Each structure stands twice: as structure tokens, then as C-alpha cells.
mmCIF file of C-alpha atoms in Angstrom:
data_model
loop_
_atom_site.group_PDB
_atom_site.id
_atom_site.type_symbol
_atom_site.label_atom_id
_atom_site.label_comp_id
_atom_site.label_asym_id
_atom_site.label_seq_id
_atom_site.Cartn_x
_atom_site.Cartn_y
_atom_site.Cartn_z
ATOM 1 C CA MET A 79 -30.756 18.382 33.274
ATOM 2 C CA LEU A 80 -27.831 18.163 30.882
ATOM 3 C CA VAL A 81 -29.687 15.981 28.378
ATOM 4 C CA VAL A 82 -32.350 18.710 28.126
ATOM 5 C CA ARG A 83 -29.790 21.502 27.889
ATOM 6 C CA TYR A 84 -27.967 19.742 25.047
ATOM 7 C CA LYS A 85 -31.054 18.671 23.115
ATOM 8 C CA LYS A 86 -29.453 18.266 19.686
ATOM 9 C CA LEU A 87 -26.708 15.936 20.852
ATOM 10 C CA THR A 88 -29.147 13.936 22.968
ATOM 11 C CA ALA A 89 -31.430 13.634 19.941
ATOM 12 C CA LEU A 90 -28.493 12.368 17.878
ATOM 13 C CA PHE A 91 -27.766 9.630 20.420
ATOM 14 C CA VAL A 92 -31.450 8.675 20.530
ATOM 15 C CA LEU A 93 -31.473 8.465 16.715
ATOM 16 C CA LEU A 94 -28.329 6.302 16.653
ATOM 17 C CA THR A 95 -29.828 4.050 19.328
ATOM 18 C CA VAL A 96 -33.035 3.619 17.347
ATOM 19 C CA VAL A 97 -31.087 2.799 14.185
ATOM 20 C CA TYR A 98 -28.999 0.245 16.089
ATOM 21 C CA LEU A 99 -32.000 -1.470 17.685
ATOM 22 C CA VAL A 100 -33.934 -1.497 14.406
ATOM 23 C CA GLN A 101 -30.916 -3.076 12.717
ATOM 24 C CA ALA A 102 -30.743 -5.702 15.447
ATOM 25 C CA GLY A 103 -34.396 -6.590 14.934
ATOM 26 C CA MET A 104 -34.704 -6.391 11.167
ATOM 27 C CA LEU A 105 -31.392 -7.447 9.653
ATOM 28 C CA PRO A 106 -31.083 -11.175 8.915
ATOM 29 C CA SER A 107 -28.967 -13.215 11.302
ATOM 30 C CA ASP A 108 -25.445 -14.098 10.177
ATOM 31 C CA SER A 109 -25.718 -17.417 8.339
ATOM 32 C CA THR A 110 -22.211 -18.407 9.476
ATOM 33 C CA VAL A 111 -23.177 -18.002 13.141
ATOM 34 C CA LEU A 112 -26.439 -19.906 12.641
ATOM 35 C CA ALA A 113 -24.614 -22.809 11.008
ATOM 36 C CA GLU A 114 -21.701 -22.799 13.482
ATOM 37 C CA TYR A 115 -23.813 -22.964 16.643
ATOM 38 C CA HIS A 116 -26.963 -24.599 15.213
ATOM 39 C CA LEU A 117 -29.139 -21.726 16.390
ATOM 40 C CA ALA A 118 -32.670 -20.867 15.371
ATOM 41 C CA ASN A 119 -33.345 -17.289 14.282
ATOM 42 C CA TRP A 120 -35.252 -16.500 17.506
ATOM 43 C CA GLN A 121 -32.310 -17.719 19.606
ATOM 44 C CA THR A 122 -29.918 -15.476 17.712
ATOM 45 C CA ASP A 123 -32.297 -12.519 18.113
ATOM 46 C CA PHE A 124 -32.514 -13.166 21.859
ATOM 47 C CA ILE A 125 -28.708 -13.169 22.187
ATOM 48 C CA ILE A 126 -28.403 -10.008 20.093
ATOM 49 C CA TYR A 127 -30.864 -8.092 22.268
ATOM 50 C CA ALA A 128 -29.350 -9.491 25.470
ATOM 51 C CA LEU A 129 -26.128 -7.777 24.368
ATOM 52 C CA ALA A 130 -27.688 -4.744 22.683
ATOM 53 C CA ILE A 131 -29.757 -3.501 25.631
ATOM 54 C CA PRO A 132 -26.823 -3.094 28.077
ATOM 55 C CA TYR A 133 -24.754 -1.700 25.181
ATOM 56 C CA VAL A 134 -27.368 1.016 24.643
ATOM 57 C CA ALA A 135 -27.383 1.802 28.377
ATOM 58 C CA ILE A 136 -23.592 2.188 28.304
ATOM 59 C CA SER A 137 -23.878 4.503 25.298
ATOM 60 C CA PHE A 138 -26.098 6.881 27.259
ATOM 61 C CA ILE A 139 -23.782 6.710 30.274
ATOM 62 C CA SER A 140 -20.957 7.757 27.942
ATOM 63 C CA LEU A 141 -23.114 10.649 26.711
ATOM 64 C CA LEU A 142 -23.632 11.834 30.297
ATOM 65 C CA GLY A 143 -19.873 11.684 30.848
ATOM 66 C CA TYR A 144 -19.247 13.907 27.845
ATOM 67 C CA LEU A 145 -22.007 16.352 28.738
ATOM 68 C CA GLY A 146 -20.631 16.704 32.257
ATOM 69 C CA ILE A 147 -17.089 17.468 31.112
ATOM 70 C CA ARG A 148 -18.367 19.736 28.346
ATOM 71 C CA ASP A 149 -20.543 21.691 30.756
ATOM 72 C CA TYR A 150 -17.675 22.026 33.220
ATOM 73 C CA SER A 151 -15.310 23.248 30.492
ATOM 74 C CA LYS A 152 -17.839 25.919 29.504
ATOM 75 C CA THR A 153 -18.175 27.198 33.072
ATOM 76 C CA ILE A 154 -14.392 27.590 33.401
ATOM 77 C CA ARG A 155 -13.674 28.629 29.802
ATOM 78 C CA LYS A 156 -11.980 31.838 30.965
ATOM 79 C CA SER A 157 -9.635 30.013 33.348
ATOM 80 C CA HIS A 158 -6.319 28.356 32.528
ATOM 81 C CA ASP A 159 -7.710 24.832 32.488
ATOM 82 C CA GLY A 160 -10.844 25.688 30.491
ATOM 83 C CA GLU A 161 -9.180 25.026 27.124
ATOM 84 C CA ALA A 162 -7.615 21.807 28.427
ATOM 85 C CA PHE A 163 -10.954 20.371 29.529
ATOM 86 C CA HIS A 164 -12.555 21.550 26.293
ATOM 87 C CA LEU A 165 -10.075 19.378 24.371
ATOM 88 C CA ILE A 166 -10.614 16.439 26.725
ATOM 89 C CA ALA A 167 -14.377 16.845 26.293
ATOM 90 C CA ASN A 168 -13.970 16.617 22.508
ATOM 91 C CA GLY A 169 -12.089 13.358 22.934
ATOM 92 C CA VAL A 170 -14.691 11.947 25.311
ATOM 93 C CA LEU A 171 -17.426 12.920 22.817
ATOM 94 C CA LEU A 172 -15.739 10.854 20.106
ATOM 95 C CA LEU A 173 -15.301 7.951 22.545
ATOM 96 C CA ALA A 174 -19.019 8.198 23.320
ATOM 97 C CA LEU A 175 -19.990 8.325 19.634
ATOM 98 C CA TRP A 176 -17.677 5.391 18.938
ATOM 99 C CA LEU A 177 -20.047 3.058 20.787
ATOM 100 C CA PRO A 178 -23.237 3.433 18.708
ATOM 101 C CA VAL A 179 -21.556 4.364 15.420
ATOM 102 C CA THR A 180 -19.230 1.358 15.296
ATOM 103 C CA ALA A 181 -22.040 -0.953 16.430
ATOM 104 C CA ILE A 182 -24.219 0.257 13.543
ATOM 105 C CA ILE A 183 -21.366 -0.049 11.045
ATOM 106 C CA SER A 184 -20.350 -3.506 12.274
ATOM 107 C CA MET A 185 -23.878 -4.895 12.200
ATOM 108 C CA GLY A 186 -24.710 -3.291 8.856
ATOM 109 C CA THR A 187 -21.537 -4.350 7.053
ATOM 110 C CA SER A 188 -21.776 -7.868 8.464
ATOM 111 C CA ALA A 189 -25.363 -8.278 7.259
ATOM 112 C CA TYR A 190 -24.585 -6.835 3.821
ATOM 113 C CA ALA A 191 -21.507 -9.024 3.375
ATOM 114 C CA ASP A 192 -23.480 -12.087 4.427
ATOM 115 C CA THR A 193 -25.753 -11.645 1.407
ATOM 116 C CA HIS A 194 -23.142 -10.202 -0.991
ATOM 117 C CA ARG A 195 -20.077 -12.392 -0.612
ATOM 118 C CA SER A 196 -18.134 -10.499 -3.290
ATOM 119 C CA VAL A 197 -17.796 -7.446 -1.021
ATOM 120 C CA VAL A 198 -16.765 -9.235 2.192
ATOM 121 C CA ALA A 199 -13.232 -7.795 2.090
ATOM 122 C CA THR A 200 -14.490 -4.270 1.366
ATOM 123 C CA MET A 201 -16.958 -4.407 4.246
ATOM 124 C CA ALA A 202 -14.311 -5.757 6.638
ATOM 125 C CA ASN A 203 -11.877 -2.993 5.682
ATOM 126 C CA PHE A 204 -14.562 -0.330 5.974
ATOM 127 C CA ARG A 205 -15.396 -1.557 9.467
ATOM 128 C CA ASP A 206 -11.776 -1.549 10.638
ATOM 129 C CA TYR A 207 -10.800 1.807 9.136
ATOM 130 C CA SER A 208 -13.944 3.624 10.303
ATOM 131 C CA ASN A 209 -13.115 2.384 13.801
ATOM 132 C CA LEU A 210 -9.626 3.857 13.585
ATOM 133 C CA LEU A 211 -10.901 7.154 12.159
ATOM 134 C CA ILE A 212 -12.951 7.695 15.313
ATOM 135 C CA LEU A 213 -10.477 6.494 17.939
ATOM 136 C CA LEU A 214 -7.358 8.243 16.580
ATOM 137 C CA PRO A 215 -8.740 11.809 16.924
ATOM 138 C CA ALA A 216 -10.511 10.838 20.162
ATOM 139 C CA PHE A 217 -7.293 10.013 21.974
ATOM 140 C CA TRP A 218 -5.415 12.842 20.237
ATOM 141 C CA PHE A 219 -7.865 15.321 21.792
ATOM 142 C CA VAL A 220 -7.561 13.720 25.241
ATOM 143 C CA LEU A 221 -3.764 13.743 24.955
ATOM 144 C CA ALA A 222 -3.709 17.392 23.819
ATOM 145 C CA GLY A 223 -5.892 18.393 26.759
ATOM 146 C CA SER A 224 -3.746 16.445 29.209
ATOM 147 C CA LYS A 225 -0.634 18.258 27.959
ATOM 148 C CA LYS A 226 -2.266 21.611 28.598
ATOM 149 C CA LEU A 227 -3.148 20.510 32.128
ATOM 150 C CA LEU A 228 0.512 19.727 32.757
ATOM 151 C CA GLY A 229 1.412 23.170 31.439
ATOM 152 C CA ILE A 230 -0.862 24.759 34.044
ATOM 153 C CA VAL A 231 1.131 23.189 36.883
ATOM 154 C CA ARG A 232 4.343 24.057 35.013
ATOM 155 C CA ARG A 233 5.362 20.518 34.419
ATOM 156 C CA SER A 234 6.450 19.047 31.103
ATOM 157 C CA GLU A 235 5.806 15.504 29.966
ATOM 158 C CA THR A 236 8.164 13.014 31.552
ATOM 159 C CA SER A 237 9.173 9.509 30.598
ATOM 160 C CA PHE A 238 6.964 6.681 31.728
ATOM 161 C CA PRO A 239 8.087 4.757 34.803
ATOM 162 C CA GLN A 240 10.016 1.625 33.848
ATOM 163 C CA PRO A 241 7.160 -0.811 34.627
ATOM 164 C CA ILE A 242 4.781 1.044 32.291
ATOM 165 C CA ASN A 243 7.398 1.048 29.527
ATOM 166 C CA LEU A 244 7.942 -2.687 29.913
ATOM 167 C CA ILE A 245 4.214 -3.447 29.947
ATOM 168 C CA PHE A 246 3.533 -1.332 26.862
ATOM 169 C CA ILE A 247 6.497 -2.720 24.885
ATOM 170 C CA SER A 248 5.597 -6.288 25.839
ATOM 171 C CA PHE A 249 1.942 -5.813 24.936
ATOM 172 C CA SER A 250 2.870 -4.194 21.603
ATOM 173 C CA ALA A 251 5.130 -7.116 20.710
ATOM 174 C CA ILE A 252 2.542 -9.733 21.723
ATOM 175 C CA TYR A 253 -0.275 -7.980 19.872
ATOM 176 C CA THR A 254 1.794 -7.621 16.700
ATOM 177 C CA ALA A 255 2.767 -11.292 16.846
ATOM 178 C CA LEU A 256 -0.861 -12.348 17.352
ATOM 179 C CA VAL A 257 -2.036 -10.367 14.339
ATOM 180 C CA LEU A 258 0.761 -11.480 12.021
ATOM 181 C CA ARG A 259 0.402 -15.134 13.044
ATOM 182 C CA ASN A 260 -3.314 -15.026 12.285
ATOM 183 C CA PRO A 261 -3.561 -17.360 9.232
ATOM 184 C CA PRO A 262 -6.760 -15.968 7.650
ATOM 185 C CA LYS A 263 -5.886 -12.295 8.063
ATOM 186 C CA GLN A 264 -5.678 -11.996 4.273
ATOM 187 C CA PHE A 265 -7.584 -15.014 2.945
ATOM 188 C CA PRO A 266 -10.224 -16.703 5.149
ATOM 189 C CA SER A 267 -9.717 -20.336 6.039
ATOM 190 C CA HIS A 268 -13.454 -20.853 6.225
ATOM 191 C CA VAL A 269 -16.089 -18.268 5.414
ATOM 192 C CA VAL A 270 -14.880 -15.871 8.108
ATOM 193 C CA PHE A 271 -15.864 -12.212 8.018
ATOM 194 C CA THR A 272 -15.819 -10.457 11.323
ATOM 195 C CA ASP A 273 -12.279 -11.271 12.390
ATOM 196 C CA THR A 274 -10.298 -11.142 9.129
ATOM 197 C CA TYR A 275 -8.411 -8.152 7.721
ATOM 198 C CA TYR A 276 -8.272 -9.272 4.078
ATOM 199 C CA LEU A 277 -5.038 -7.317 3.593
ATOM 200 C CA PRO A 278 -1.421 -8.185 2.792
ATOM 201 C CA GLU A 279 0.920 -8.158 5.776
ATOM 202 C CA TRP A 280 2.632 -4.852 4.981
ATOM 203 C CA LEU A 281 -0.751 -3.082 4.840
ATOM 204 C CA VAL A 282 -1.873 -4.759 8.063
ATOM 205 C CA VAL A 283 1.261 -3.435 9.773
ATOM 206 C CA LEU A 284 1.074 0.091 8.331
ATOM 207 C CA THR A 285 -2.673 0.706 8.480
ATOM 208 C CA ILE A 286 -3.948 -1.540 11.287
ATOM 209 C CA ILE A 287 -1.236 -2.430 13.805
ATOM 210 C CA ILE A 288 0.698 0.854 13.927
ATOM 211 C CA PRO A 289 -2.409 3.114 14.199
ATOM 212 C CA ARG A 290 -3.783 0.930 17.001
ATOM 213 C CA LEU A 291 -0.493 1.056 18.883
ATOM 214 C CA ILE A 292 -0.500 4.845 18.454
ATOM 215 C CA ILE A 293 -4.034 4.991 19.882
ATOM 216 C CA TRP A 294 -3.016 2.957 22.913
ATOM 217 C CA TYR A 295 0.181 4.974 23.411
ATOM 218 C CA TRP A 296 -1.702 8.271 23.251
ATOM 219 C CA GLY A 297 -4.253 6.881 25.681
ATOM 220 C CA VAL A 298 -1.651 5.706 28.185
ATOM 221 C CA ARG A 299 0.263 8.984 27.860
ATOM 222 C CA ALA A 300 -2.910 11.030 28.409
ATOM 223 C CA VAL A 301 -3.856 8.980 31.478
ATOM 224 C CA TYR A 302 -0.375 9.412 32.934
ATOM 225 C CA ASN A 303 -0.410 13.165 32.261
ATOM 226 C CA ILE A 304 -3.763 13.602 34.017
ATOM 227 C CA TYR A 305 -2.475 11.479 36.900
ATOM 228 C CA LEU A 306 0.583 13.762 37.262
ATOM 229 C CA TYR A 307 -1.667 16.843 37.109
ATOM 230 C CA ARG A 308 -3.899 15.381 39.809
ATOM 231 C CA LYS A 309 -0.901 15.028 42.130
ATOM 232 C CA ARG A 310 -0.079 18.728 41.744
ATOM 233 C CA VAL A 311 -3.523 20.261 42.300
ATOM 234 C CA LYS A 312 -5.358 20.887 45.550
ATOM 235 C CA GLY A 313 -8.883 20.140 46.657
ATOM 236 C CA PRO A 314 -10.190 16.673 47.582
ATOM 237 C CA ILE A 315 -13.283 16.940 45.362
ATOM 238 C CA TYR A 316 -11.186 17.979 42.359
ATOM 239 C CA GLN A 317 -8.679 15.201 43.009
ATOM 240 C CA ARG A 318 -11.416 12.565 43.331
ATOM 241 C CA ALA A 319 -13.027 13.730 40.101
ATOM 242 C CA LEU A 320 -9.709 13.479 38.266
ATOM 243 C CA SER A 321 -9.091 10.037 39.761
ATOM 244 C CA ARG A 322 -12.456 8.888 38.429
ATOM 245 C CA LEU A 323 -11.597 10.264 35.002
ATOM 246 C CA VAL A 324 -8.239 8.472 35.027
ATOM 247 C CA SER A 325 -9.837 5.195 36.155
ATOM 248 C CA GLY A 326 -12.478 5.440 33.436
ATOM 249 C CA LEU A 327 -9.950 6.065 30.677
ATOM 250 C CA VAL A 328 -7.790 3.176 31.918
ATOM 251 C CA LEU A 329 -10.749 0.780 31.793
ATOM 252 C CA VAL A 330 -11.685 1.950 28.280
ATOM 253 C CA LEU A 331 -8.085 1.354 27.167
ATOM 254 C CA VAL A 332 -8.076 -2.112 28.739
ATOM 255 C CA MET A 333 -11.356 -2.903 26.976
ATOM 256 C CA LEU A 334 -9.967 -1.776 23.608
ATOM 257 C CA SER A 335 -6.800 -3.814 24.147
ATOM 258 C CA LEU A 336 -8.748 -6.972 25.023
ATOM 259 C CA LEU A 337 -11.198 -6.426 22.163
ATOM 260 C CA ARG A 338 -8.473 -6.152 19.532
ATOM 261 C CA SER A 339 -6.426 -8.979 21.036
ATOM 262 C CA THR A 340 -9.506 -11.190 20.948
ATOM 263 C CA GLN A 341 -10.070 -10.194 17.332
ATOM 264 C CA ALA A 342 -6.487 -11.149 16.509
ATOM 265 C CA VAL A 343 -6.811 -14.712 17.844
ATOM 266 C CA SER A 344 -10.477 -15.523 17.277
ATOM 267 C CA THR A 345 -10.093 -16.839 13.733
ATOM 268 C CA ARG A 346 -7.828 -19.599 15.027
ATOM 269 C CA ASN A 347 -10.640 -20.660 17.340
ATOM 270 C CA ASP A 348 -13.597 -20.771 14.960
ATOM 271 C CA HIS A 349 -15.229 -23.568 16.960
ATOM 272 C CA MET A 350 -15.108 -21.809 20.308
ATOM 273 C CA PRO A 351 -18.105 -22.821 22.473
ATOM 274 C CA LEU A 352 -20.965 -20.336 22.468
ATOM 275 C CA VAL A 353 -20.839 -19.960 26.254
ATOM 276 C CA VAL A 354 -17.197 -18.849 26.013
ATOM 277 C CA VAL A 355 -18.068 -16.300 23.333
ATOM 278 C CA LEU A 356 -20.915 -14.903 25.453
ATOM 279 C CA VAL A 357 -18.807 -14.751 28.615
ATOM 280 C CA ALA A 358 -16.094 -12.871 26.700
ATOM 281 C CA ALA A 359 -18.695 -10.484 25.279
ATOM 282 C CA TYR A 360 -20.122 -9.720 28.730
ATOM 283 C CA VAL A 361 -16.656 -9.232 30.216
ATOM 284 C CA LEU A 362 -15.966 -6.622 27.539
ATOM 285 C CA LEU A 363 -19.369 -5.045 28.200
ATOM 286 C CA LEU A 364 -18.650 -4.858 31.925
ATOM 287 C CA LEU A 365 -15.258 -3.241 31.338
ATOM 288 C CA THR A 366 -16.821 -0.770 28.918
ATOM 289 C CA GLY A 367 -19.651 0.003 31.310
ATOM 290 C CA PHE A 368 -17.405 0.528 34.322
ATOM 291 C CA GLY A 369 -15.049 2.651 32.225
ATOM 292 C CA TYR A 370 -17.692 5.059 30.988
ATOM 293 C CA PHE A 371 -19.397 5.043 34.400
ATOM 294 C CA HIS A 372 -16.173 6.252 36.030
ATOM 295 C CA ILE A 373 -15.786 8.930 33.345
ATOM 296 C CA ALA A 374 -19.380 10.053 34.018
ATOM 297 C CA LYS A 375 -18.777 10.098 37.788
ATOM 298 C CA GLY A 376 -15.602 12.097 37.243
ATOM 299 C CA ALA A 377 -17.559 14.590 35.154
ATOM 300 C CA GLN A 378 -20.186 14.787 37.904
ATOM 301 C CA GLY A 379 -17.456 15.509 40.435
ATOM 302 C CA LEU A 380 -16.090 18.327 38.269
ATOM 303 C CA GLN A 381 -19.547 19.877 38.100
ATOM 304 C CA ARG A 382 -19.863 19.732 41.887
ATOM 305 C CA ILE A 383 -16.818 21.979 42.177
ATOM 306 C CA GLU A 384 -18.626 24.782 40.346
ATOM 307 C CA GLU A 385 -21.718 24.331 42.518
ATOM 308 C CA ILE A 386 -19.815 24.855 45.765
#
């Protein structure tokens, strides 16, 4: 089994999972949430674990996806596409690590800021920038690998089809407007922590909006490159595996887009009903789960090729 073959990485994920679950059980509940929804501590703990358990399962699915692509890249390391899949595997590893690492950081900074109100802005900025520092290299690696795949079939990057250009430009404009129209992005209207940037507008644009748009552009470009490569290669098993990989990356990108768009508007809806918040959280979990599941299935398909 791959998890046995890659013991150190598996152990790291187990350690991160334990830290996350211990945090969920031991850290005090957010006082703002308790007051907003009139929840008892046990009710908050129940909700946290109802979200944490499937999140942990998704984290291990993401690990299997990485291990599959990594193992495949090692078996073909002497071929033309070995280096390409090695780069893609590095990106998928960072996407897999992003799940537990950002969960730990988010929960830890939130709990610390709840008891040390003077560092709320610092904790919020640390959370946002650590998120970017993982996702930027993740999608850079996937993009770099996708470019090498195109080189194998002797095809250079081409412009996006017009519909994709229009969708991306429209989304970029809407997302930027949502963030900049968010009243408490610099100074909270109430005691808001999790969805406030605490930065002046020019810093929000330069260090939050632009990097996120770059991440999404790299992701869309990488997906399109792999899609073009898939159309040029032969073999139904190989094509299906690549299709799974493309589908998984698309779902992860959609999840990230919805997550950040929700973050941009949530502070204008502080009194959103709890059921709406939970439904939104589970929708994001489902998208994340399906995304990483497709990546894992794609990796499994790639491994099957070497077994035939």
C-alpha cells in the first residue's frame, strides 16, 4: 500500500490530523459565535466535530491522490512525461497539505485572538497570508507540469476560448468589487475576526486580491493545458485518468472561488441563520471532497497504466 511505502509523509498527515482534532476538542469556543447563535459549549463542539470528521477524511483522500501521482511519476521518471508529473505531484502535495495546515492555523489563530483582542488583526493577516503562501506555489507547480506535458505533444500554450476568458474576467471583476465593498475589511463593524482583512485598500488589492486572482488564473491555465494534452494522447485508460485529474482540479478551483467569495460578503451578513451557515459549509465540504476524490481516482488510473 502507498501509505505504508511512504511512511514519513503518512505519519506527518496523521500528526496534523491529531493536532487538528485536539485543537477542536480543547480550544475554547469562539465567544462571538456563542453569543451570535445563543449556543451552549456542547452544541458548538458537536458542530465543530460534525465538520471536522469529514474534513479529516477528505485530507486523507487528498494524501492518496498525491501518493498515486508521485508513485506514477517515479515509475516513469526516465520518460518524457516523468518530470511533468513530478511537478504536478509537488503541486498536489501542497494542495493536500493545505487542508490540515490551514485548518490548524485558522482554528489556532481564531482561538488566540478571541482571548487576546489586541492581536486580532495580526492573527487575521497571518491566516490569510499563510493560506496564500501554500496555494501560490501549489498551482505554480501544477501549471509548470502542465506546460511540460504540452511540450511533449509539441503544442505551445494557446489563448483560452472566448467563453473562458469572459467567465474569468467577469468573476475577477465581481470578486474584486465584493472585497472592496466589504465595509469592515479594515475596521470591524462589530467584533468580527474571521472574515475581516484589517488592511488598507491598497494592501488588500496588492497582497490579497491580486495573488488570489493569480492562483485562480494559474489553476485554470493548468487545467486547460492538461485538457489539451489529454486530447493529443492515446489510450482510453490514460485519457480517463487525465479526465479525472482535470475534473478534480476544476472542483478544487470552484471550491476555492466560492470560499473566498463567501468570505468577501459574509461580514455584511453577520446575522445569517445558523442553518444557512451550516449548509454553505457542507456544500464547500462536498465540493472539496469530490475534487480530491477525482484527483485520487485519476492518480489510481495512472497507476493502472503501469500495471498493465
